[in-house]
Amino acid sequence: MKKITVESTLEVYDSLNELPSDVQELMQKAVEARDTAYAPYSNFTVGAALLLDNGEIVSGSNQENASYPSGLCAERTAIYYAGARFPNEKIIRMAITASAKDKETKSPIPPCGACRQAISEYEVKQNSAIEIYFMGKVGKVAKSDSLSNLLPFIFDKTVL
Ligand code: THU
């Protein structure tokens, strides 16, 4: 028997102001994207913004549907849009912010499992890490240097 232990590291900042201005600007794009969310069922709005290697910023928000599973999270809306629009550009970093209607989201809200799987595909595709910053509406911001901190033991193309 062999035991495999995986260590994950996140940096947690007390506020967005502690981060470099380019990261603050990317998070501001995520905030603007969050305002475009279509979330009449959950009233939980999420925005994601991606910085690409060519300097472009691509953003997306969650889009819900009366047939609930047909909706899509903000992170996947944004990353699939980036893949469709700029298929050859690497993704440098991603900023995510989430807000609930009836309570103030003050702690960092990480991407869901399905979004982690989707983001991991692009790290494998581009063979380089994607930095991920995530927060609620206000308060602390968490930073992961790579998606692999959030999703160890990924399912990827090597098994196919
Ligand atoms: N949502 C996201 O956009 N990203 C996540 O990582 C988790 C959840 C959305 C999906 C749905 O529209 C709402 O938040 C409540 O789950």
Tab-separated table of C-alpha atoms and ligand atoms in Angstrom:
chain	number	residue	atom	x	y	z
A	1	MET	CA	0.000	0.000	0.000
A	2	LYS	CA	1.174	3.481	-0.847
A	3	LYS	CA	-0.325	6.593	0.668
A	4	ILE	CA	-0.570	9.692	-1.486
A	5	THR	CA	-0.941	12.993	0.323
A	6	VAL	CA	-1.716	16.154	-1.569
A	7	GLU	CA	-1.008	19.561	-0.123
A	8	SER	CA	-2.924	22.613	-1.328
A	9	THR	CA	-1.978	26.189	-0.664
A	10	LEU	CA	-4.195	29.254	-0.859
A	11	GLU	CA	-3.213	32.803	-0.053
A	12	VAL	CA	-5.944	34.788	1.664
A	13	TYR	CA	-5.874	38.588	1.538
A	14	ASP	CA	-7.932	40.719	3.913
A	15	SER	CA	-9.171	42.892	1.086
A	16	LEU	CA	-8.828	43.472	-2.624
A	17	ASN	CA	-6.758	46.570	-1.885
A	18	GLU	CA	-3.865	44.338	-0.834
A	19	LEU	CA	-3.566	42.954	-4.345
A	20	PRO	CA	-1.753	44.525	-7.331
A	21	SER	CA	-3.739	47.009	-9.392
A	22	ASP	CA	-4.006	44.713	-12.435
A	23	VAL	CA	-5.643	42.041	-10.268
A	24	GLN	CA	-7.987	44.648	-8.787
A	25	GLU	CA	-8.935	45.708	-12.302
A	26	LEU	CA	-9.647	42.120	-13.327
A	27	MET	CA	-11.823	41.639	-10.240
A	28	GLN	CA	-13.660	44.846	-11.169
A	29	LYS	CA	-14.439	43.254	-14.558
A	30	ALA	CA	-15.771	40.226	-12.683
A	31	VAL	CA	-17.976	42.548	-10.601
A	32	GLU	CA	-19.299	44.151	-13.794
A	33	ALA	CA	-19.933	40.687	-15.233
A	34	ARG	CA	-21.723	39.666	-12.029
A	35	ASP	CA	-24.214	42.448	-12.691
A	36	THR	CA	-25.115	40.761	-15.981
A	37	ALA	CA	-26.017	37.451	-14.303
A	38	TYR	CA	-29.385	35.989	-15.150
A	39	ALA	CA	-30.236	34.311	-11.866
A	40	PRO	CA	-33.985	34.669	-11.228
A	41	TYR	CA	-34.214	31.244	-9.563
A	42	SER	CA	-31.322	31.281	-7.100
A	43	ASN	CA	-30.842	35.036	-6.767
A	44	PHE	CA	-27.176	34.149	-6.472
A	45	THR	CA	-25.117	36.111	-8.960
A	46	VAL	CA	-21.584	35.238	-10.005
A	47	GLY	CA	-19.145	37.021	-12.300
A	48	ALA	CA	-15.875	35.723	-13.704
A	49	ALA	CA	-13.213	37.559	-15.702
A	50	LEU	CA	-10.225	36.026	-17.453
A	51	LEU	CA	-7.003	37.697	-18.490
A	52	LEU	CA	-5.530	36.166	-21.641
A	53	ASP	CA	-1.948	36.131	-22.839
A	54	ASN	CA	-2.732	38.724	-25.533
A	55	GLY	CA	-4.037	41.165	-22.901
A	56	GLU	CA	-7.707	40.581	-23.714
A	57	ILE	CA	-10.141	40.279	-20.831
A	58	VAL	CA	-13.067	37.926	-21.303
A	59	SER	CA	-15.858	37.766	-18.766
A	60	GLY	CA	-19.050	35.865	-18.085
A	61	SER	CA	-21.850	35.460	-15.572
A	62	ASN	CA	-24.157	32.681	-14.486
A	63	GLN	CA	-27.093	32.083	-16.778
A	64	GLU	CA	-30.003	30.170	-15.298
A	65	ASN	CA	-32.862	28.341	-16.940
A	66	ALA	CA	-36.374	27.282	-15.958
A	67	SER	CA	-35.071	23.784	-16.610
A	68	TYR	CA	-32.515	24.198	-13.813
A	69	PRO	CA	-29.703	21.904	-15.041
A	70	SER	CA	-29.652	23.729	-18.377
A	71	GLY	CA	-28.191	26.824	-16.715
A	72	LEU	CA	-24.470	27.486	-16.615
A	73	CYS	CA	-22.080	28.876	-14.013
A	74	ALA	CA	-20.194	32.115	-14.565
A	75	GLU	CA	-16.785	30.463	-14.655
A	76	ARG	CA	-17.731	28.066	-17.448
A	77	THR	CA	-19.601	30.763	-19.378
A	78	ALA	CA	-16.408	32.846	-19.312
A	79	ILE	CA	-13.873	30.111	-19.996
A	80	TYR	CA	-15.858	28.559	-22.854
A	81	TYR	CA	-16.308	31.994	-24.364
A	82	ALA	CA	-12.537	32.548	-24.124
A	83	GLY	CA	-11.934	29.149	-25.736
A	84	ALA	CA	-14.346	29.933	-28.552
A	85	ARG	CA	-13.182	33.487	-29.158
A	86	PHE	CA	-9.434	33.123	-28.585
A	87	PRO	CA	-8.655	29.416	-28.990
A	88	ASN	CA	-4.889	29.880	-29.139
A	89	GLU	CA	-4.422	32.308	-26.247
A	90	LYS	CA	-3.288	31.109	-22.858
A	91	ILE	CA	-5.338	32.076	-19.825
A	92	ILE	CA	-3.149	33.836	-17.291
A	93	ARG	CA	-5.589	34.387	-14.456
A	94	MET	CA	-9.230	34.310	-13.504
A	95	ALA	CA	-11.122	36.485	-11.004
A	96	ILE	CA	-14.435	35.367	-9.532
A	97	THR	CA	-16.960	37.159	-7.327
A	98	ALA	CA	-20.266	35.847	-6.019
A	99	SER	CA	-23.139	37.614	-4.323
A	100	ALA	CA	-26.383	36.412	-2.724
A	101	LYS	CA	-29.507	38.558	-2.695
A	102	ASP	CA	-30.479	38.114	0.930
A	103	LYS	CA	-27.162	37.864	2.710
A	104	GLU	CA	-23.872	39.594	2.299
A	105	THR	CA	-21.235	37.224	0.984
A	106	LYS	CA	-18.125	38.177	2.936
A	107	SER	CA	-15.890	35.171	2.577
A	108	PRO	CA	-14.199	33.860	-0.569
A	109	ILE	CA	-16.543	31.664	-2.612
A	110	PRO	CA	-14.660	29.055	-4.631
A	111	PRO	CA	-15.763	27.697	-8.019
A	112	CYS	CA	-17.991	24.613	-7.922
A	113	GLY	CA	-16.673	21.171	-8.750
A	114	ALA	CA	-17.940	21.185	-12.329
A	115	CYS	CA	-16.231	24.526	-12.974
A	116	ARG	CA	-13.003	23.238	-11.437
A	117	GLN	CA	-13.094	20.330	-13.879
A	118	ALA	CA	-13.730	22.738	-16.771
A	119	ILE	CA	-10.887	25.056	-15.746
A	120	SER	CA	-8.533	22.095	-15.303
A	121	GLU	CA	-9.072	21.158	-18.954
A	122	TYR	CA	-7.580	24.507	-20.006
A	123	GLU	CA	-4.555	24.152	-17.730
A	124	VAL	CA	-3.873	20.818	-19.394
A	125	LYS	CA	-4.558	22.254	-22.860
A	126	GLN	CA	-2.210	25.217	-22.437
A	127	ASN	CA	0.315	23.366	-20.282
A	128	SER	CA	0.570	26.209	-17.795
A	129	ALA	CA	-1.089	27.207	-14.560
A	130	ILE	CA	-4.069	29.536	-14.306
A	131	GLU	CA	-4.064	31.815	-11.254
A	132	ILE	CA	-7.455	31.977	-9.610
A	133	TYR	CA	-8.682	34.760	-7.344
A	134	PHE	CA	-12.072	34.402	-5.695
A	135	MET	CA	-14.162	36.406	-3.279
A	136	GLY	CA	-17.717	37.056	-2.143
A	137	LYS	CA	-19.221	40.476	-2.677
A	138	VAL	CA	-16.915	42.103	-0.140
A	139	GLY	CA	-14.121	41.082	2.198
A	140	LYS	CA	-11.326	38.594	1.900
A	141	VAL	CA	-9.907	37.417	-1.401
A	142	ALA	CA	-8.373	33.974	-1.862
A	143	LYS	CA	-5.680	33.277	-4.434
A	144	SER	CA	-4.688	29.916	-5.821
A	145	ASP	CA	-1.579	29.758	-8.022
A	146	SER	CA	-3.137	26.992	-10.071
A	147	LEU	CA	-6.418	25.167	-10.466
A	148	SER	CA	-4.621	22.038	-9.282
A	149	ASN	CA	-4.742	23.398	-5.717
A	150	LEU	CA	-8.520	23.294	-5.914
A	151	LEU	CA	-8.858	19.987	-7.731
A	152	PRO	CA	-6.248	17.352	-7.018
A	153	PHE	CA	-6.384	14.007	-8.865
A	154	ILE	CA	-7.945	15.513	-11.989
A	155	PHE	CA	-9.589	13.477	-14.690
A	156	ASP	CA	-7.762	14.455	-17.852
A	157	LYS	CA	-7.055	13.336	-21.413
A	158	THR	CA	-4.200	11.045	-20.403
A	159	VAL	CA	-6.689	8.381	-19.317
A	160	LEU	CA	-8.650	8.383	-22.573
B	1	THU	N1	-22.768	29.297	-9.692
B	1	THU	C1	-21.765	29.816	-10.441
B	1	THU	O1	-21.977	30.638	-11.342
B	1	THU	N2	-20.504	29.405	-10.166
B	1	THU	C2	-20.177	28.484	-9.220
B	1	THU	O2	-19.018	28.101	-9.121
B	1	THU	C3	-21.195	27.978	-8.305
B	1	THU	C4	-22.585	28.344	-8.626
B	1	THU	C5	-24.144	29.705	-10.013
B	1	THU	C6	-24.995	28.598	-10.584
B	1	THU	C7	-26.381	29.067	-10.208
B	1	THU	O3	-26.834	29.979	-11.199
B	1	THU	C8	-26.174	29.836	-8.907
B	1	THU	O4	-24.793	30.147	-8.843
B	1	THU	C9	-26.579	29.068	-7.665
B	1	THU	O5	-25.975	27.822	-7.619
